[in-house]
Amino acid sequence: MSLITSKSTKRVLVVDDIADNLFLAQFILENQGYEVNTANSGRVAITQVETEKIKPDLIILDLMMPEMDGYEVIEYLRNHQKPPYIPVLLMTADTSVSCEDALHAGASGIIYKPWDLEQFLKKVEMFNV
């Protein structure tokens, strides 16, 4: 049973440089009724946000990626993104990164890897998506 059956389909963009993480997040979210797009780098994510006519309702963004890390992506989005504001959940395996660090960087929250499925879905649902 989908957790969002009474809502219209919501769009989530998942950004991670590890293909297995993208696949797993997409599988989990699509099974809950979300429409999921993926990006394997920060630059690809920015391009998708800038060029898609229908913007994602939420971005789940890995912190540690080559070329452009999650902090740089958030900074770019916050400085160049036109309304509507898109919440970003920062995703990391680095437990030394606090929720306060994520919020200070412009994220709306943080998800730690490896994911606890229940916590992962609760974090996503917090944004009414």
Coordinates of C-alpha atoms in Angstrom, one line a residue:
M1 CA 0.0 0.0 0.0
S2 CA 1.3 3.4 -0.9
L3 CA 1.8 6.0 1.8
I4 CA 0.6 8.8 -0.5
T5 CA -2.4 7.2 -2.2
S6 CA -4.6 10.2 -1.4
K7 CA -2.1 12.8 -2.8
S8 CA -1.3 13.6 -6.4
T9 CA 2.0 12.1 -7.6
K10 CA 4.9 14.1 -6.2
R11 CA 8.3 14.4 -8.0
V12 CA 11.6 13.6 -6.2
L13 CA 15.1 14.2 -7.7
V14 CA 17.7 11.9 -6.2
V15 CA 21.3 12.9 -6.8
D16 CA 24.2 10.5 -6.0
D17 CA 27.4 9.5 -7.9
I18 CA 26.9 5.9 -6.9
A19 CA 24.5 4.0 -9.2
D20 CA 23.4 1.5 -6.6
N21 CA 22.3 4.3 -4.3
L22 CA 20.3 5.9 -7.1
F23 CA 18.7 2.6 -8.0
L24 CA 17.8 1.8 -4.4
A25 CA 16.3 5.2 -3.7
Q26 CA 14.4 5.2 -6.9
F27 CA 13.0 1.7 -6.2
I28 CA 11.9 2.6 -2.6
L29 CA 10.3 5.9 -3.6
E30 CA 8.6 4.6 -6.7
N31 CA 7.1 1.8 -4.6
Q32 CA 5.6 4.5 -2.4
G33 CA 4.0 6.3 -5.4
Y34 CA 6.5 9.0 -6.0
E35 CA 7.7 10.0 -9.5
V36 CA 11.5 9.8 -9.3
N37 CA 14.2 11.3 -11.5
T38 CA 17.9 10.7 -10.8
A39 CA 21.1 12.5 -11.5
N40 CA 24.6 11.0 -11.1
S41 CA 26.3 14.4 -10.4
G42 CA 25.6 17.8 -9.1
R43 CA 25.9 19.4 -12.5
V44 CA 23.4 17.0 -14.0
A45 CA 21.0 17.8 -11.2
I46 CA 21.3 21.5 -11.7
T47 CA 20.7 21.1 -15.4
Q48 CA 17.6 19.0 -14.7
V49 CA 16.2 21.6 -12.3
E50 CA 16.9 24.5 -14.7
T51 CA 15.5 22.8 -17.8
E52 CA 12.6 20.7 -16.6
K53 CA 9.2 22.4 -17.0
I54 CA 7.9 20.6 -14.0
K55 CA 10.3 21.1 -11.0
P56 CA 10.8 18.4 -8.4
D57 CA 9.0 18.8 -5.1
L58 CA 12.0 17.6 -3.2
I59 CA 15.7 17.0 -3.9
I60 CA 17.6 14.3 -2.1
L61 CA 21.3 15.2 -2.6
D62 CA 24.4 13.3 -1.7
L63 CA 27.0 15.4 0.1
M64 CA 30.2 13.8 -1.1
M65 CA 30.5 13.7 -4.9
P66 CA 33.4 14.4 -7.3
E67 CA 33.5 17.6 -9.3
M68 CA 30.7 19.3 -7.4
D69 CA 29.7 18.3 -3.9
G70 CA 26.3 18.7 -2.3
Y71 CA 27.2 22.0 -0.6
E72 CA 28.1 23.5 -3.9
V73 CA 24.9 22.3 -5.5
I74 CA 22.8 23.7 -2.7
E75 CA 24.7 27.0 -2.9
Y76 CA 24.1 27.2 -6.6
L77 CA 20.4 26.4 -6.3
R78 CA 19.8 28.9 -3.5
N79 CA 21.5 31.6 -5.5
H80 CA 20.1 30.9 -8.9
Q81 CA 16.9 29.0 -8.5
K82 CA 13.8 30.8 -9.4
P83 CA 10.6 30.2 -7.3
P84 CA 9.2 27.9 -6.3
Y85 CA 11.7 27.0 -3.5
I86 CA 12.7 23.3 -3.6
P87 CA 13.5 21.7 -0.3
V88 CA 16.8 19.7 -0.3
L89 CA 17.5 16.7 2.0
L90 CA 21.3 16.4 2.2
M91 CA 22.4 12.7 2.3
T92 CA 25.7 11.6 3.8
A93 CA 27.5 8.7 5.5
D94 CA 29.6 11.2 7.4
T95 CA 28.0 11.2 10.9
S96 CA 30.2 14.2 11.8
V97 CA 28.0 16.4 9.6
S98 CA 25.2 17.6 11.8
C99 CA 21.7 18.6 11.0
E100 CA 22.7 22.2 11.9
D101 CA 25.5 22.0 9.4
A102 CA 23.0 20.9 6.7
L103 CA 20.6 23.7 7.6
H104 CA 23.4 26.3 7.7
A105 CA 24.4 25.2 4.2
G106 CA 20.8 25.8 2.9
A107 CA 19.5 22.2 3.1
S108 CA 16.1 21.5 4.7
G109 CA 17.3 18.4 6.6
I110 CA 19.7 15.5 6.5
I111 CA 19.6 11.8 5.9
Y112 CA 22.4 9.5 7.0
K113 CA 23.6 6.5 5.1
P114 CA 23.1 3.6 5.3
W115 CA 19.4 4.4 5.3
D116 CA 16.9 3.1 7.8
L117 CA 13.9 2.6 5.5
E118 CA 11.3 3.9 8.0
Q119 CA 13.4 7.0 8.8
F120 CA 14.2 7.6 5.1
L121 CA 10.5 7.6 4.2
K122 CA 9.5 9.8 7.3
K123 CA 12.1 12.4 6.2
V124 CA 10.7 12.5 2.7
E125 CA 7.1 12.7 3.9
M126 CA 8.0 15.6 6.3
F127 CA 8.0 17.9 3.2
N128 CA 4.5 16.9 2.2
V129 CA 5.7 15.3 -0.9

